[in-house]
Amino acid sequence: MQQLGVTDLVLADPLIREIAQTFGRDPSPPSSRLAHEQVRLYGQVRYDAMTRLHVGMEAVRDTYSTAMGRAAESDNGPGWVDVQVERQQLVADPHGETQLQTVTVTERRFDPDAFTRWYNAQDGLANRAFAQLYGNSHTERQAPASVRGNEPAAHGPG
């Protein structure tokens, strides 16, 4: 019975109710064995509410994913940042000799963390819901193994 109390508390949360009401839809009658078992365990009213919430949460995640995809494809706007990157470049000296030098260049890159911070700050239910339920992203970037340890890149057979 404690599980039912926790389920009722979650479903009574104002944000959860708003997500389910705004993005959810009335569920179809249960047809799978799992759905029938959920109705048996939780009751029809809770089953309907949990199903609406499930659909609503999918809509919240899909709205975020679609917005991020569009931003990443735009080459500008939310999520795009300038990054200083060191590159190796052949440079000719006054005598015509070339040397390998490290130069710092600015590259424009899409940063999912910057996009998510921007997205979470926007007005709108999907934005608020995503921000409160998922928070900011924390992407970890790693250099390829051949760069990290200066090992030669792996080659296929031959």
mmCIF file of C-alpha atoms in Angstrom:
data_model
loop_
_atom_site.group_PDB
_atom_site.id
_atom_site.type_symbol
_atom_site.label_atom_id
_atom_site.label_comp_id
_atom_site.label_asym_id
_atom_site.label_seq_id
_atom_site.Cartn_x
_atom_site.Cartn_y
_atom_site.Cartn_z
ATOM 1 C CA MET A 1 0.000 0.000 0.000
ATOM 2 C CA GLN A 2 2.940 2.343 0.591
ATOM 3 C CA GLN A 3 3.690 2.133 -3.136
ATOM 4 C CA LEU A 4 0.198 3.420 -3.939
ATOM 5 C CA GLY A 5 0.733 6.358 -1.583
ATOM 6 C CA VAL A 6 3.989 7.288 -3.296
ATOM 7 C CA THR A 7 2.336 6.940 -6.715
ATOM 8 C CA ASP A 8 -0.503 9.217 -5.572
ATOM 9 C CA LEU A 9 1.992 11.795 -4.261
ATOM 10 C CA VAL A 10 3.864 11.849 -7.559
ATOM 11 C CA LEU A 11 0.664 12.108 -9.589
ATOM 12 C CA ALA A 12 -0.596 14.939 -7.343
ATOM 13 C CA ASP A 13 2.494 17.116 -7.923
ATOM 14 C CA PRO A 14 1.355 20.296 -9.740
ATOM 15 C CA LEU A 15 4.041 20.049 -12.429
ATOM 16 C CA ILE A 16 3.334 16.363 -13.041
ATOM 17 C CA ARG A 17 -0.395 17.080 -13.339
ATOM 18 C CA GLU A 18 0.231 19.913 -15.781
ATOM 19 C CA ILE A 19 2.516 17.739 -17.934
ATOM 20 C CA ALA A 20 -0.050 14.925 -18.027
ATOM 21 C CA GLN A 21 -2.954 17.281 -18.774
ATOM 22 C CA THR A 22 -1.136 19.327 -21.412
ATOM 23 C CA PHE A 23 0.915 16.719 -23.269
ATOM 24 C CA GLY A 24 -0.774 13.459 -22.317
ATOM 25 C CA ARG A 25 -3.744 11.874 -24.020
ATOM 26 C CA ASP A 26 -6.555 9.695 -22.828
ATOM 27 C CA PRO A 27 -5.231 6.156 -22.797
ATOM 28 C CA SER A 28 -6.675 3.357 -24.859
ATOM 29 C CA PRO A 29 -8.253 0.560 -22.864
ATOM 30 C CA PRO A 30 -5.574 -1.820 -21.552
ATOM 31 C CA SER A 31 -4.854 -4.547 -24.070
ATOM 32 C CA SER A 32 -1.519 -6.072 -23.085
ATOM 33 C CA ARG A 33 -0.906 -8.389 -20.174
ATOM 34 C CA LEU A 34 1.325 -5.730 -18.619
ATOM 35 C CA ALA A 35 -1.392 -3.082 -18.877
ATOM 36 C CA HIS A 36 -3.961 -5.421 -17.318
ATOM 37 C CA GLU A 37 -1.529 -6.159 -14.476
ATOM 38 C CA GLN A 38 -0.973 -2.436 -13.923
ATOM 39 C CA VAL A 39 -4.745 -1.876 -13.733
ATOM 40 C CA ARG A 40 -4.991 -4.748 -11.242
ATOM 41 C CA LEU A 41 -2.181 -3.351 -9.068
ATOM 42 C CA TYR A 42 -2.906 0.372 -9.282
ATOM 43 C CA GLY A 43 -6.551 0.632 -10.319
ATOM 44 C CA GLN A 44 -8.004 2.078 -13.517
ATOM 45 C CA VAL A 45 -7.782 5.728 -12.384
ATOM 46 C CA ARG A 46 -4.072 5.494 -11.488
ATOM 47 C CA TYR A 47 -3.352 3.480 -14.639
ATOM 48 C CA ASP A 48 -4.970 6.210 -16.755
ATOM 49 C CA ALA A 49 -3.048 8.954 -14.917
ATOM 50 C CA MET A 50 0.288 7.112 -15.199
ATOM 51 C CA THR A 51 -0.297 6.476 -18.900
ATOM 52 C CA ARG A 52 -1.104 10.163 -19.532
ATOM 53 C CA LEU A 53 2.045 11.099 -17.600
ATOM 54 C CA HIS A 54 4.149 8.623 -19.584
ATOM 55 C CA VAL A 55 2.924 10.136 -22.866
ATOM 56 C CA GLY A 56 3.434 13.642 -21.484
ATOM 57 C CA MET A 57 7.007 12.904 -20.428
ATOM 58 C CA GLU A 58 7.766 11.501 -23.874
ATOM 59 C CA ALA A 59 6.472 14.779 -25.337
ATOM 60 C CA VAL A 60 8.707 16.812 -22.979
ATOM 61 C CA ARG A 61 11.787 14.804 -24.003
ATOM 62 C CA ASP A 62 10.849 14.881 -27.697
ATOM 63 C CA THR A 63 10.335 18.657 -27.608
ATOM 64 C CA TYR A 64 13.805 19.093 -26.109
ATOM 65 C CA SER A 65 15.428 16.668 -28.567
ATOM 66 C CA THR A 66 13.770 18.338 -31.556
ATOM 67 C CA ALA A 67 14.827 21.797 -30.387
ATOM 68 C CA MET A 68 18.407 20.625 -29.841
ATOM 69 C CA GLY A 69 18.521 18.955 -33.260
ATOM 70 C CA ARG A 70 17.331 22.114 -34.967
ATOM 71 C CA ALA A 71 19.809 24.253 -33.047
ATOM 72 C CA ALA A 72 22.710 21.921 -33.865
ATOM 73 C CA GLU A 73 21.841 21.986 -37.567
ATOM 74 C CA SER A 74 21.540 25.780 -37.664
ATOM 75 C CA ASP A 75 25.283 26.579 -37.329
ATOM 76 C CA ASN A 76 24.304 29.539 -35.157
ATOM 77 C CA GLY A 77 22.091 30.471 -32.231
ATOM 78 C CA PRO A 78 21.538 28.776 -28.873
ATOM 79 C CA GLY A 79 24.242 26.272 -28.036
ATOM 80 C CA TRP A 80 26.837 27.566 -30.468
ATOM 81 C CA VAL A 81 30.027 28.743 -28.779
ATOM 82 C CA ASP A 82 33.478 29.918 -29.821
ATOM 83 C CA VAL A 83 36.229 27.599 -28.624
ATOM 84 C CA GLN A 84 39.966 28.228 -28.654
ATOM 85 C CA VAL A 85 41.739 25.199 -30.147
ATOM 86 C CA GLU A 86 45.429 24.495 -30.605
ATOM 87 C CA ARG A 87 46.421 23.134 -34.014
ATOM 88 C CA GLN A 88 49.686 22.007 -35.535
ATOM 89 C CA GLN A 89 50.471 23.959 -38.681
ATOM 90 C CA LEU A 90 53.393 24.076 -41.112
ATOM 91 C CA VAL A 91 54.805 27.599 -41.195
ATOM 92 C CA ALA A 92 57.525 28.840 -43.543
ATOM 93 C CA ASP A 93 60.316 30.945 -42.058
ATOM 94 C CA PRO A 94 61.948 33.825 -43.996
ATOM 95 C CA HIS A 95 64.435 31.371 -45.566
ATOM 96 C CA GLY A 96 61.710 29.139 -46.973
ATOM 97 C CA GLU A 97 62.198 26.412 -44.388
ATOM 98 C CA THR A 98 59.014 24.975 -42.978
ATOM 99 C CA GLN A 99 58.493 24.212 -39.343
ATOM 100 C CA LEU A 100 55.671 22.684 -37.425
ATOM 101 C CA GLN A 101 54.186 25.249 -35.047
ATOM 102 C CA THR A 102 51.305 25.197 -32.634
ATOM 103 C CA VAL A 103 48.774 27.892 -33.426
ATOM 104 C CA THR A 104 45.604 28.801 -31.566
ATOM 105 C CA VAL A 105 42.503 29.204 -33.666
ATOM 106 C CA THR A 106 38.883 29.941 -32.822
ATOM 107 C CA GLU A 107 36.321 27.358 -33.883
ATOM 108 C CA ARG A 108 32.565 27.624 -33.661
ATOM 109 C CA ARG A 109 31.094 24.444 -32.127
ATOM 110 C CA PHE A 110 27.746 23.253 -30.924
ATOM 111 C CA ASP A 111 27.807 22.690 -27.169
ATOM 112 C CA PRO A 112 24.875 20.582 -25.878
ATOM 113 C CA ASP A 113 25.489 21.844 -22.334
ATOM 114 C CA ALA A 114 25.210 25.497 -23.424
ATOM 115 C CA PHE A 115 22.095 24.661 -25.426
ATOM 116 C CA THR A 116 20.493 22.890 -22.446
ATOM 117 C CA ARG A 117 21.224 25.834 -20.124
ATOM 118 C CA TRP A 118 19.560 28.146 -22.652
ATOM 119 C CA TYR A 119 16.626 25.766 -23.200
ATOM 120 C CA ASN A 120 15.985 25.366 -19.482
ATOM 121 C CA ALA A 121 15.859 29.154 -19.032
ATOM 122 C CA GLN A 122 13.112 29.622 -21.641
ATOM 123 C CA ASP A 123 9.484 30.151 -20.747
ATOM 124 C CA GLY A 124 7.121 27.307 -21.500
ATOM 125 C CA LEU A 125 5.849 24.177 -19.851
ATOM 126 C CA ALA A 126 8.096 21.792 -21.796
ATOM 127 C CA ASN A 127 11.132 23.901 -20.863
ATOM 128 C CA ARG A 128 10.177 24.152 -17.190
ATOM 129 C CA ALA A 129 9.383 20.456 -17.012
ATOM 130 C CA PHE A 130 12.664 19.472 -18.651
ATOM 131 C CA ALA A 131 14.631 21.813 -16.380
ATOM 132 C CA GLN A 132 13.005 20.554 -13.186
ATOM 133 C CA LEU A 133 12.963 16.865 -14.041
ATOM 134 C CA TYR A 134 16.245 16.481 -15.936
ATOM 135 C CA GLY A 135 18.310 19.591 -15.158
ATOM 136 C CA ASN A 136 21.372 20.672 -17.090
ATOM 137 C CA SER A 137 23.493 18.347 -19.160
ATOM 138 C CA HIS A 138 27.105 17.653 -18.290
ATOM 139 C CA THR A 139 28.863 16.395 -21.383
ATOM 140 C CA GLU A 140 32.340 14.989 -20.942
ATOM 141 C CA ARG A 141 34.582 15.199 -23.941
ATOM 142 C CA GLN A 142 37.606 13.006 -24.449
ATOM 143 C CA ALA A 143 40.277 13.265 -27.067
ATOM 144 C CA PRO A 144 40.647 10.216 -29.289
ATOM 145 C CA ALA A 145 42.993 7.589 -27.838
ATOM 146 C CA SER A 146 45.628 8.387 -30.462
ATOM 147 C CA VAL A 147 45.783 11.991 -29.190
ATOM 148 C CA ARG A 148 45.540 11.261 -25.433
ATOM 149 C CA GLY A 149 48.532 8.943 -25.266
ATOM 150 C CA ASN A 150 50.262 9.830 -28.522
ATOM 151 C CA GLU A 151 49.806 6.227 -29.615
ATOM 152 C CA PRO A 152 49.637 5.683 -33.334
ATOM 153 C CA ALA A 153 46.148 5.362 -34.694
ATOM 154 C CA ALA A 154 44.954 1.792 -35.073
ATOM 155 C CA HIS A 155 45.007 0.420 -38.588
ATOM 156 C CA GLY A 156 43.048 -2.474 -40.032
ATOM 157 C CA PRO A 157 44.593 -5.700 -41.289
ATOM 158 C CA GLY A 158 47.179 -5.384 -44.004
#
